[in-house]
Amino acid sequence: MQRRYKTTIWIWATSVVLALALVVGGCALYVADYYRADLGAIEAFAAACNVTETVVADGVIAYGEADAEVGLIFYPGGKVEYSAYEPLMMALAARGVLCILVEMPFHLAVLDVNAADGLPEAFPQTDRWYIGGHSLGGSMAASYAAEHTEEFAGVVLLGAYATADLSASSLSVLSLYGSEDTVMNREKYEKYKKNLPANLTETVLEGGCHAYFGMYGRQKGDGEPAMSAEEQICASAEHMANFMLKGER
């Protein structure tokens, strides 16, 4: 009886260890599979820009002048290397917006929703702040804004929707997505539109896709774009800058 009991315990313990190993192994494979930044394309884009770049902290980079009137804290898309958004940040900075790009743990903004904590205070000369992001990053940025409505003038959603309720806030919201975006769930986008305040600016980039807000190549499941990543980034920066620079708090 005792030997049988020990055998049962051994089998149970072995099963638990194997199950944990499978879970850990699966998680490791999941987080290791992400979209890498296209360094060559980013370098070529950066060569045409004359933008100040400052390392604020580990994984936090500022683009633009520290005394800019308007600032944007940006959360990258899920499973996308954050440096893929450097061109968008540079394009915005060239238009007068101080941009703070934040790296996320394992490239998932859901693991650090509060990454924006303390960042506006690091740039006291910037009077008006927005927070935004791409895809999952946009959703998490909206969730952060919902808990810090008095700190921001508005939210910028790129190929994203807000699961947090912002409808009663005074925040301005820009929702920008590509006409060929087949990654963003359109049913959920329409469902959660009720979470946005009346002060909503919704813009569709004709020919734009989901991935081309950054420079990391094509994304699985995305539509066929009718513009290049550089064209979509520049068009997006123009819409975003117009939205933020004309805003008032």
Short mmCIF file of N, CA, C and O in Angstrom, two decimals, residues 130-132 138 142 145 152-158 160-162 164-167 169-176 189 192-193 195-203 239 243-244 246:
data_model
loop_
_atom_site.label_atom_id
_atom_site.label_comp_id
_atom_site.label_asym_id
_atom_site.label_seq_id
_atom_site.Cartn_x
_atom_site.Cartn_y
_atom_site.Cartn_z
N TYR A 130 -0.99 64.29 -24.47
CA TYR A 130 -1.87 63.26 -25.01
C TYR A 130 -1.21 61.91 -24.78
O TYR A 130 0.00 61.81 -24.59
N ILE A 131 -2.02 60.88 -24.79
CA ILE A 131 -1.50 59.52 -24.70
C ILE A 131 -2.16 58.70 -25.79
O ILE A 131 -3.34 58.93 -26.13
N GLY A 132 -1.42 57.79 -26.37
CA GLY A 132 -1.99 56.99 -27.45
C GLY A 132 -1.14 55.78 -27.75
O GLY A 132 -0.14 55.50 -27.08
N GLY A 138 -2.81 51.02 -28.15
CA GLY A 138 -3.84 52.06 -28.09
C GLY A 138 -4.89 51.75 -27.05
O GLY A 138 -5.33 52.64 -26.30
N ALA A 142 -5.65 53.97 -23.69
CA ALA A 142 -6.98 54.46 -23.35
C ALA A 142 -7.37 54.04 -21.93
O ALA A 142 -7.99 54.81 -21.18
N ALA A 145 -5.58 56.36 -19.63
CA ALA A 145 -6.21 57.68 -19.67
C ALA A 145 -7.51 57.71 -18.86
O ALA A 145 -7.84 58.72 -18.23
N PHE A 152 -4.44 64.50 -19.01
CA PHE A 152 -4.32 64.49 -20.47
C PHE A 152 -5.40 65.34 -21.14
O PHE A 152 -6.51 65.47 -20.64
N ALA A 153 -5.02 65.87 -22.30
CA ALA A 153 -5.99 66.59 -23.12
C ALA A 153 -6.74 65.63 -24.03
O ALA A 153 -7.87 65.92 -24.45
N GLY A 154 -6.12 64.49 -24.34
CA GLY A 154 -6.80 63.57 -25.23
C GLY A 154 -6.06 62.26 -25.45
O GLY A 154 -5.00 62.02 -24.87
N VAL A 155 -6.66 61.44 -26.28
CA VAL A 155 -6.17 60.09 -26.58
C VAL A 155 -6.09 59.90 -28.08
O VAL A 155 -6.98 60.37 -28.82
N VAL A 156 -5.04 59.22 -28.54
CA VAL A 156 -4.87 58.93 -29.96
C VAL A 156 -4.88 57.42 -30.14
O VAL A 156 -4.03 56.71 -29.59
N LEU A 157 -5.83 56.92 -30.91
CA LEU A 157 -5.97 55.48 -31.17
C LEU A 157 -5.63 55.19 -32.63
O LEU A 157 -6.28 55.70 -33.54
N LEU A 158 -4.63 54.36 -32.84
CA LEU A 158 -4.23 53.97 -34.20
C LEU A 158 -4.58 52.49 -34.40
O LEU A 158 -4.00 51.61 -33.77
N ALA A 160 -7.10 50.92 -33.30
CA ALA A 160 -7.40 50.45 -31.94
C ALA A 160 -8.76 50.93 -31.49
O ALA A 160 -9.36 51.82 -32.09
N TYR A 161 -9.23 50.33 -30.39
CA TYR A 161 -10.48 50.77 -29.77
C TYR A 161 -10.28 50.77 -28.26
O TYR A 161 -9.36 50.15 -27.73
N ALA A 162 -11.14 51.50 -27.56
CA ALA A 162 -11.02 51.64 -26.11
C ALA A 162 -12.01 50.72 -25.41
O ALA A 162 -13.22 50.88 -25.57
N ALA A 164 -11.94 50.63 -22.16
CA ALA A 164 -12.24 51.44 -20.98
C ALA A 164 -13.23 52.54 -21.36
O ALA A 164 -13.22 53.03 -22.49
N ASP A 165 -14.07 52.91 -20.41
CA ASP A 165 -15.11 53.90 -20.67
C ASP A 165 -14.58 55.32 -20.49
O ASP A 165 -14.27 55.75 -19.38
N LEU A 166 -14.48 56.05 -21.60
CA LEU A 166 -14.05 57.45 -21.59
C LEU A 166 -15.21 58.40 -21.90
O LEU A 166 -15.01 59.61 -22.02
N SER A 167 -16.41 57.85 -22.03
CA SER A 167 -17.53 58.61 -22.58
C SER A 167 -17.91 59.84 -21.76
O SER A 167 -18.38 60.83 -22.32
N SER A 169 -15.81 61.65 -19.98
CA SER A 169 -14.65 62.52 -19.77
C SER A 169 -14.67 63.70 -20.74
O SER A 169 -15.43 63.72 -21.71
N SER A 170 -13.79 64.65 -20.47
CA SER A 170 -13.64 65.80 -21.36
C SER A 170 -12.50 65.59 -22.36
O SER A 170 -12.09 66.53 -23.04
N LEU A 171 -11.99 64.39 -22.44
CA LEU A 171 -10.89 64.09 -23.33
C LEU A 171 -11.30 64.19 -24.80
O LEU A 171 -12.42 63.80 -25.17
N SER A 172 -10.40 64.68 -25.62
CA SER A 172 -10.58 64.62 -27.07
C SER A 172 -9.96 63.32 -27.56
O SER A 172 -8.92 62.91 -27.05
N VAL A 173 -10.58 62.68 -28.53
CA VAL A 173 -10.06 61.41 -29.02
C VAL A 173 -9.94 61.44 -30.54
O VAL A 173 -10.87 61.86 -31.24
N LEU A 174 -8.78 61.00 -31.02
CA LEU A 174 -8.57 60.79 -32.45
C LEU A 174 -8.49 59.30 -32.69
O LEU A 174 -7.66 58.60 -32.11
N SER A 175 -9.38 58.79 -33.54
CA SER A 175 -9.34 57.39 -33.95
C SER A 175 -8.94 57.36 -35.42
O SER A 175 -9.65 57.88 -36.28
N LEU A 176 -7.80 56.74 -35.69
CA LEU A 176 -7.23 56.73 -37.03
C LEU A 176 -6.95 55.29 -37.43
O LEU A 176 -6.26 54.56 -36.70
N TYR A 189 -14.64 47.21 -32.72
CA TYR A 189 -14.43 48.65 -32.88
C TYR A 189 -15.76 49.39 -32.78
O TYR A 189 -15.88 50.40 -32.08
N TYR A 192 -17.32 49.09 -29.15
CA TYR A 192 -16.71 49.89 -28.09
C TYR A 192 -16.66 51.38 -28.42
O TYR A 192 -16.15 52.17 -27.61
N LYS A 193 -17.20 51.76 -29.54
CA LYS A 193 -17.22 53.19 -29.87
C LYS A 193 -18.05 53.97 -28.85
O LYS A 193 -17.82 55.16 -28.63
N ASN A 195 -17.74 53.82 -25.85
CA ASN A 195 -16.85 54.20 -24.74
C ASN A 195 -16.12 55.50 -24.99
O ASN A 195 -15.45 56.01 -24.09
N LEU A 196 -16.25 56.04 -26.19
CA LEU A 196 -15.52 57.26 -26.53
C LEU A 196 -16.39 58.49 -26.29
O LEU A 196 -17.61 58.44 -26.46
N PRO A 197 -15.78 59.60 -25.93
CA PRO A 197 -16.56 60.83 -25.68
C PRO A 197 -17.11 61.42 -26.96
O PRO A 197 -16.71 61.03 -28.07
N ALA A 198 -18.02 62.36 -26.80
CA ALA A 198 -18.62 63.00 -27.98
C ALA A 198 -17.58 63.75 -28.80
O ALA A 198 -17.73 63.91 -30.01
N ASN A 199 -16.52 64.18 -28.14
CA ASN A 199 -15.46 64.93 -28.81
C ASN A 199 -14.52 63.94 -29.51
O ASN A 199 -13.35 63.81 -29.16
N LEU A 200 -15.04 63.23 -30.50
CA LEU A 200 -14.30 62.20 -31.24
C LEU A 200 -14.03 62.65 -32.67
O LEU A 200 -14.93 63.12 -33.37
N THR A 201 -12.78 62.50 -33.08
CA THR A 201 -12.41 62.71 -34.48
C THR A 201 -12.04 61.35 -35.06
O THR A 201 -11.07 60.73 -34.61
N GLU A 202 -12.82 60.90 -36.02
CA GLU A 202 -12.59 59.59 -36.63
C GLU A 202 -12.12 59.78 -38.07
O GLU A 202 -12.80 60.41 -38.88
N THR A 203 -10.96 59.23 -38.39
CA THR A 203 -10.37 59.41 -39.71
C THR A 203 -9.94 58.07 -40.28
O THR A 203 -9.28 57.28 -39.59
N HIS A 239 -2.15 64.00 -39.65
CA HIS A 239 -3.46 63.98 -38.97
C HIS A 239 -3.29 64.13 -37.46
O HIS A 239 -4.02 64.89 -36.81
N PHE A 243 -4.46 67.34 -35.09
CA PHE A 243 -5.39 67.07 -33.99
C PHE A 243 -4.85 67.59 -32.67
O PHE A 243 -5.55 68.29 -31.92
N MET A 244 -3.60 67.30 -32.37
CA MET A 244 -3.04 67.65 -31.07
C MET A 244 -2.64 69.13 -30.97
O MET A 244 -2.85 69.75 -29.91
N LYS A 246 -3.89 71.69 -32.45
CA LYS A 246 -5.01 72.64 -32.41
C LYS A 246 -5.87 72.48 -31.16
O LYS A 246 -6.75 73.29 -30.89
#
